[in-house]
Short mmCIF file of N, CA and C in Angstrom, two decimals:
data_model
loop_
_atom_site.label_atom_id
_atom_site.label_comp_id
_atom_site.label_asym_id
_atom_site.label_seq_id
_atom_site.Cartn_x
_atom_site.Cartn_y
_atom_site.Cartn_z
N VAL A 20 89.18 109.45 94.80
CA VAL A 20 90.24 108.13 95.09
C VAL A 20 89.34 107.51 94.02
N GLN A 21 89.99 107.16 92.54
CA GLN A 21 88.91 107.14 91.45
C GLN A 21 90.25 106.09 90.19
N LEU A 22 89.42 105.57 90.22
CA LEU A 22 90.35 104.79 89.33
C LEU A 22 89.70 104.78 87.30
N GLN A 23 90.29 105.11 86.05
CA GLN A 23 89.70 106.18 84.93
C GLN A 23 89.86 105.15 83.87
N ALA A 24 89.29 104.68 83.60
CA ALA A 24 89.23 103.30 81.70
C ALA A 24 89.15 104.11 81.04
N SER A 25 89.81 104.27 80.07
CA SER A 25 89.54 104.15 78.57
C SER A 25 90.16 103.92 77.80
N GLY A 26 89.95 103.87 76.77
CA GLY A 26 90.53 103.17 75.16
C GLY A 26 90.04 101.69 74.61
N GLY A 27 88.28 102.15 75.25
CA GLY A 27 88.42 100.90 74.84
C GLY A 27 87.12 101.29 72.83
N GLY A 28 86.43 100.45 72.42
CA GLY A 28 86.72 100.41 70.34
C GLY A 28 86.06 99.17 70.05
N LEU A 29 85.65 99.62 68.83
CA LEU A 29 85.68 98.78 67.71
C LEU A 29 86.80 98.69 67.08
N VAL A 30 87.09 97.21 67.34
CA VAL A 30 88.09 97.08 66.24
C VAL A 30 88.05 95.77 65.75
N GLN A 31 88.27 95.72 64.33
CA GLN A 31 88.11 94.10 63.76
C GLN A 31 89.44 93.16 64.30
N ALA A 32 88.69 92.08 63.89
CA ALA A 32 89.68 90.93 64.25
C ALA A 32 91.25 90.81 63.68
N GLY A 33 92.10 90.15 64.18
CA GLY A 33 93.21 90.51 64.21
C GLY A 33 93.76 91.94 64.70
N GLY A 34 93.50 92.68 65.03
CA GLY A 34 93.65 94.59 65.14
C GLY A 34 93.97 93.74 66.63
N SER A 35 94.39 95.63 66.80
CA SER A 35 95.40 96.28 68.46
C SER A 35 94.46 97.12 68.76
N LEU A 36 94.47 96.94 70.68
CA LEU A 36 93.88 98.19 71.12
C LEU A 36 94.45 98.38 72.50
N THR A 37 94.68 99.30 72.52
CA THR A 37 95.39 99.57 74.50
C THR A 37 94.50 100.19 74.86
N LEU A 38 94.21 99.71 76.69
CA LEU A 38 93.54 100.08 77.57
C LEU A 38 94.00 100.86 77.81
N SER A 39 93.49 102.12 78.64
CA SER A 39 94.48 102.53 79.90
C SER A 39 93.75 102.77 81.36
N CYS A 40 93.84 102.98 82.75
CA CYS A 40 93.78 102.91 83.88
C CYS A 40 94.47 104.27 84.69
N THR A 41 94.30 104.85 84.59
CA THR A 41 94.16 106.19 85.19
C THR A 41 93.99 106.51 86.96
N ALA A 42 94.90 106.46 87.84
CA ALA A 42 94.13 106.55 88.67
C ALA A 42 94.61 107.93 89.80
N SER A 43 93.27 108.23 90.95
CA SER A 43 93.56 109.71 91.08
C SER A 43 93.23 109.44 93.34
N GLY A 44 94.11 110.64 93.46
CA GLY A 44 93.67 109.52 94.60
C GLY A 44 94.63 109.29 95.56
N PHE A 45 95.10 108.30 94.92
CA PHE A 45 95.86 107.17 94.95
C PHE A 45 97.22 106.97 94.33
N THR A 46 98.37 106.96 94.59
CA THR A 46 99.23 105.74 93.84
C THR A 46 99.31 104.69 93.79
N LEU A 47 99.26 103.98 91.73
CA LEU A 47 99.02 103.21 91.78
C LEU A 47 99.71 102.24 91.82
N SER A 48 101.00 102.63 91.75
CA SER A 48 102.38 101.99 92.11
C SER A 48 102.37 101.20 93.13
N GLU A 49 101.66 101.08 93.99
CA GLU A 49 101.65 100.90 95.44
C GLU A 49 100.33 99.39 95.84
N TYR A 50 100.05 99.48 94.96
CA TYR A 50 99.14 98.52 94.54
C TYR A 50 99.16 97.26 93.12
N THR A 51 98.91 96.33 93.53
CA THR A 51 98.27 95.11 93.06
C THR A 51 97.26 95.81 90.93
N ILE A 52 97.97 95.63 90.10
CA ILE A 52 96.41 95.94 89.04
C ILE A 52 96.17 94.42 88.82
N GLY A 53 94.87 94.89 88.80
CA GLY A 53 94.33 93.61 87.66
C GLY A 53 93.55 94.21 86.60
N TRP A 54 93.09 93.43 85.75
CA TRP A 54 92.53 93.76 84.74
C TRP A 54 91.28 92.09 84.29
N PHE A 55 90.34 93.06 84.11
CA PHE A 55 88.97 91.87 84.15
C PHE A 55 88.51 92.24 83.28
N ARG A 56 87.25 91.12 82.11
CA ARG A 56 86.54 91.32 81.49
C ARG A 56 84.86 90.21 81.62
N GLN A 57 84.00 91.25 81.32
CA GLN A 57 83.00 90.11 81.21
C GLN A 57 82.28 90.64 80.22
N ALA A 58 82.19 89.11 79.17
CA ALA A 58 81.13 89.10 78.01
C ALA A 58 79.68 88.90 78.29
N PRO A 59 78.70 89.60 77.56
CA PRO A 59 77.30 89.27 77.41
C PRO A 59 76.87 87.68 77.65
N GLY A 60 75.92 87.54 78.64
CA GLY A 60 75.68 86.64 79.55
C GLY A 60 76.76 85.25 80.50
N LYS A 61 78.30 86.28 80.61
CA LYS A 61 79.50 84.80 80.68
C LYS A 61 79.92 86.25 82.84
N GLU A 62 80.81 85.91 83.39
CA GLU A 62 80.75 85.51 84.43
C GLU A 62 81.63 87.02 84.14
N ARG A 63 82.06 87.42 85.13
CA ARG A 63 83.37 88.27 85.30
C ARG A 63 84.37 87.88 84.88
N GLU A 64 85.82 87.38 83.95
CA GLU A 64 87.11 87.00 84.33
C GLU A 64 87.89 88.06 84.07
N GLY A 65 88.49 87.15 85.43
CA GLY A 65 90.65 87.36 85.45
C GLY A 65 90.54 87.70 84.78
N ILE A 66 92.08 88.30 83.74
CA ILE A 66 92.98 87.81 82.88
C ILE A 66 94.09 87.95 83.26
N THR A 67 94.38 89.47 84.37
CA THR A 67 95.45 89.60 84.01
C THR A 67 95.72 90.27 85.42
N CYS A 68 96.84 90.23 86.19
CA CYS A 68 97.33 91.01 87.34
C CYS A 68 98.41 91.33 87.55
N GLU A 69 99.02 92.83 87.83
CA GLU A 69 100.67 92.96 88.23
C GLU A 69 100.56 93.43 89.73
N GLY A 70 101.67 92.29 89.93
CA GLY A 70 102.03 92.50 91.75
C GLY A 70 102.45 93.90 92.06
N TYR A 71 102.41 94.70 93.03
CA TYR A 71 102.63 96.24 93.74
C TYR A 71 104.31 96.08 93.16
N SER A 72 104.59 94.93 93.81
CA SER A 72 106.43 95.38 93.40
C SER A 72 107.17 95.02 92.23
N GLY A 73 106.11 94.53 91.16
CA GLY A 73 106.57 94.15 89.97
C GLY A 73 107.59 92.85 89.31
N LEU A 74 106.77 92.88 90.32
CA LEU A 74 107.88 91.09 90.77
C LEU A 74 106.89 90.17 90.01
N THR A 75 105.65 90.21 90.12
CA THR A 75 105.17 89.06 89.89
C THR A 75 104.02 89.39 88.47
N SER A 76 103.75 88.60 88.05
CA SER A 76 102.39 88.75 86.45
C SER A 76 101.35 88.05 86.71
N TYR A 77 101.02 88.00 86.33
CA TYR A 77 99.83 86.38 85.69
C TYR A 77 98.82 86.44 84.79
N TYR A 78 98.84 86.03 83.83
CA TYR A 78 97.88 86.47 82.59
C TYR A 78 97.53 85.14 81.69
N ALA A 79 96.34 84.84 81.91
CA ALA A 79 95.47 83.76 81.78
C ALA A 79 95.59 83.15 80.42
N ASP A 80 95.14 82.08 80.53
CA ASP A 80 95.83 80.87 79.40
C ASP A 80 94.89 81.88 77.67
N SER A 81 93.48 83.08 77.66
CA SER A 81 92.42 83.39 77.25
C SER A 81 93.54 84.36 76.75
N VAL A 82 94.44 85.35 76.98
CA VAL A 82 94.77 86.22 76.30
C VAL A 82 97.24 86.48 76.47
N LYS A 83 97.29 84.61 76.88
CA LYS A 83 98.66 85.29 77.42
C LYS A 83 99.05 84.95 75.92
N GLY A 84 100.36 85.44 75.47
CA GLY A 84 101.18 85.69 74.63
C GLY A 84 100.81 87.01 73.53
N ARG A 85 99.34 87.52 74.10
CA ARG A 85 98.89 88.65 73.34
C ARG A 85 98.73 89.81 73.83
N PHE A 86 98.04 89.60 75.19
CA PHE A 86 98.06 90.93 76.15
C PHE A 86 99.50 91.59 77.14
N THR A 87 99.10 92.19 77.21
CA THR A 87 100.84 93.16 77.88
C THR A 87 100.62 94.14 79.15
N VAL A 88 101.30 94.25 79.95
CA VAL A 88 100.42 95.37 81.42
C VAL A 88 101.56 95.77 81.29
N SER A 89 101.97 97.74 81.80
CA SER A 89 102.61 98.11 81.19
C SER A 89 102.34 99.14 82.31
N LYS A 90 102.96 99.93 82.94
CA LYS A 90 102.80 100.92 84.48
C LYS A 90 103.64 101.69 83.93
N ASP A 91 103.07 102.69 84.36
CA ASP A 91 104.06 104.84 84.01
C ASP A 91 103.31 104.94 84.93
N ASN A 92 104.60 104.82 85.73
CA ASN A 92 104.15 105.19 87.39
C ASN A 92 104.51 106.91 87.34
N ALA A 93 105.29 107.71 86.00
CA ALA A 93 105.21 109.40 86.40
C ALA A 93 103.69 109.42 85.88
N LYS A 94 103.26 108.40 85.33
CA LYS A 94 101.81 109.58 84.88
C LYS A 94 100.36 108.40 86.25
N ASN A 95 101.07 107.66 86.74
CA ASN A 95 100.31 107.05 88.00
C ASN A 95 98.76 106.26 86.79
N THR A 96 99.40 105.71 85.65
CA THR A 96 98.42 105.00 84.88
C THR A 96 99.00 103.68 84.42
N VAL A 97 98.28 102.55 84.39
CA VAL A 97 98.37 101.79 83.82
C VAL A 97 98.28 100.87 82.17
N HIS A 98 98.88 100.58 81.71
CA HIS A 98 98.05 100.74 80.57
C HIS A 98 97.96 98.43 79.68
N LEU A 99 96.99 98.34 79.31
CA LEU A 99 96.95 96.62 78.76
C LEU A 99 96.59 96.94 77.51
N TYR A 100 98.26 95.96 76.71
CA TYR A 100 97.69 96.55 75.64
C TYR A 100 97.60 95.00 74.87
N MET A 101 96.18 95.24 74.03
CA MET A 101 95.96 93.99 73.26
C MET A 101 96.65 93.57 72.24
N ASN A 102 96.13 92.27 71.45
CA ASN A 102 96.49 92.08 70.45
C ASN A 102 96.53 91.26 69.67
N SER A 103 95.99 90.51 68.32
CA SER A 103 95.75 89.71 68.04
C SER A 103 94.55 89.58 67.88
N LEU A 104 93.40 90.38 68.12
CA LEU A 104 92.46 90.28 69.07
C LEU A 104 91.10 89.13 68.11
N ASN A 105 90.76 88.50 68.99
CA ASN A 105 89.61 87.67 68.14
C ASN A 105 87.89 87.95 69.01
N THR A 106 87.22 87.34 68.03
CA THR A 106 85.98 88.26 68.62
C THR A 106 85.70 87.68 69.76
N GLU A 107 86.13 86.39 70.79
CA GLU A 107 85.70 86.25 71.79
C GLU A 107 86.46 86.88 73.31
N ASP A 108 87.02 87.98 72.60
CA ASP A 108 87.72 88.81 73.58
C ASP A 108 86.82 89.78 74.11
N THR A 109 85.80 90.32 72.47
CA THR A 109 84.80 91.52 73.07
C THR A 109 83.19 91.31 74.25
N ALA A 110 83.68 92.13 74.95
CA ALA A 110 83.59 92.24 76.31
C ALA A 110 84.10 94.00 77.23
N ILE A 111 83.51 93.74 77.70
CA ILE A 111 83.38 95.20 79.10
C ILE A 111 84.58 94.66 80.14
N TYR A 112 85.50 96.15 79.54
CA TYR A 112 86.70 95.45 80.46
C TYR A 112 87.25 96.72 81.33
N TYR A 113 87.81 96.07 82.46
CA TYR A 113 87.43 96.39 84.16
C TYR A 113 89.18 96.75 84.30
N CYS A 114 89.55 97.83 85.21
CA CYS A 114 90.92 97.87 85.70
C CYS A 114 90.74 97.75 87.09
N ALA A 115 91.05 97.51 87.78
CA ALA A 115 91.29 97.39 89.02
C ALA A 115 92.35 97.71 90.07
N ALA A 116 92.45 98.09 91.09
CA ALA A 116 93.70 98.00 92.15
C ALA A 116 93.36 97.98 93.58
N GLU A 117 94.06 96.93 94.14
CA GLU A 117 93.95 96.49 95.87
C GLU A 117 94.71 95.60 96.12
N LYS A 118 94.95 96.41 97.37
CA LYS A 118 96.39 95.63 97.80
C LYS A 118 96.27 94.22 98.55
N THR A 119 96.55 93.68 97.43
CA THR A 119 97.19 92.63 98.23
C THR A 119 97.81 91.52 96.89
N GLN A 120 98.26 89.87 96.84
CA GLN A 120 99.08 89.36 96.15
C GLN A 120 98.45 89.14 94.47
N CYS A 121 99.23 88.32 93.51
CA CYS A 121 98.67 88.39 92.45
C CYS A 121 98.90 87.12 91.82
N GLY A 122 97.97 86.33 91.36
CA GLY A 122 98.15 85.88 91.25
C GLY A 122 97.45 84.51 90.80
N PRO A 123 97.11 83.53 90.17
CA PRO A 123 95.69 82.93 89.06
C PRO A 123 95.00 82.62 89.89
N THR A 124 94.44 81.79 91.50
CA THR A 124 93.61 82.03 92.23
C THR A 124 93.81 83.20 92.48
N LEU A 125 94.08 84.07 93.20
CA LEU A 125 93.90 85.18 93.92
C LEU A 125 92.76 85.51 92.56
N VAL A 126 92.76 86.36 91.41
CA VAL A 126 92.47 87.03 90.90
C VAL A 126 91.18 86.32 90.28
N LYS A 127 90.76 85.04 90.14
CA LYS A 127 89.48 84.95 90.18
C LYS A 127 88.49 85.06 91.14
N LEU A 128 89.34 84.64 92.48
CA LEU A 128 88.68 85.40 93.60
C LEU A 128 88.24 87.25 93.45
N TRP A 129 88.97 87.68 93.25
CA TRP A 129 89.81 88.95 92.99
C TRP A 129 88.20 89.65 91.79
N ALA A 130 87.43 88.85 91.00
CA ALA A 130 86.32 88.70 89.92
C ALA A 130 85.78 89.00 90.57
N ARG A 131 85.12 87.80 91.71
CA ARG A 131 84.66 87.31 91.90
C ARG A 131 84.09 88.16 93.52
N SER A 132 84.79 88.58 93.41
CA SER A 132 84.72 89.66 94.75
C SER A 132 84.50 90.76 95.19
N GLY A 133 84.66 91.98 93.86
CA GLY A 133 84.74 92.52 93.32
C GLY A 133 85.29 94.05 94.76
N LEU A 134 86.09 93.52 95.56
CA LEU A 134 86.91 94.33 96.30
C LEU A 134 88.06 95.59 95.53
N GLY A 135 88.06 96.38 96.56
CA GLY A 135 89.49 97.36 95.58
C GLY A 135 88.25 97.91 94.91
N GLN A 136 89.76 99.50 94.19
CA GLN A 136 88.75 100.31 93.97
C GLN A 136 89.30 100.31 91.97
N TRP A 137 87.97 100.17 91.43
CA TRP A 137 87.37 99.72 90.38
C TRP A 137 87.25 100.51 89.36
N GLY A 138 87.26 100.91 88.32
CA GLY A 138 87.42 101.19 86.93
C GLY A 138 85.61 101.44 86.69
N GLN A 139 85.20 102.13 85.90
CA GLN A 139 84.13 102.35 85.67
C GLN A 139 83.30 101.53 84.10
N GLY A 140 84.78 100.61 83.95
CA GLY A 140 84.85 99.29 82.51
C GLY A 140 84.69 100.13 81.09
N THR A 141 85.01 100.06 80.11
CA THR A 141 85.50 100.84 78.74
C THR A 141 84.96 98.94 77.64
N GLN A 142 83.77 99.32 76.68
CA GLN A 142 84.14 98.47 76.07
C GLN A 142 84.58 98.49 74.86
N VAL A 143 85.00 97.34 74.70
CA VAL A 143 86.24 96.54 73.30
C VAL A 143 85.14 95.60 72.76
N THR A 144 84.76 95.67 71.41
CA THR A 144 84.21 95.30 70.37
C THR A 144 85.42 94.43 69.12
N VAL A 145 85.20 93.61 68.67
CA VAL A 145 85.93 93.17 67.79
C VAL A 145 85.09 92.42 67.28
N SER A 146 85.15 92.79 65.93
CA SER A 146 84.28 92.31 64.51
C SER A 146 84.75 91.25 63.91
N SER A 147 84.34 90.48 63.03
CA SER A 147 85.22 89.11 61.97
C SER A 147 84.98 89.82 61.10
#
């Protein structure tokens, strides 16, 4: 049972990156997916989640309108499309899966608890 995150890198401000999170050993579509990030010296932040039903989703104000989550069930993968990146988006990004609900309060609690299956994190650096 594993989540493998990929796609991080260095990008200039205003640019785009796509992160991917691939599951092995379990079916990702049966889980709520969360994306989190941790910048140096800051607490881990929950930035988005998508419920297992596909009917609920949440985006933090800091990424709303710029980031989008998309599932590829055939590949057991979820993507995080990040556009209009700025230097404040620089962080290590994590994906996680858990059989839970999706919402603003829950994603904050999830960020603190670390429950569920987590990927290893991928670095995103945005240069000015």
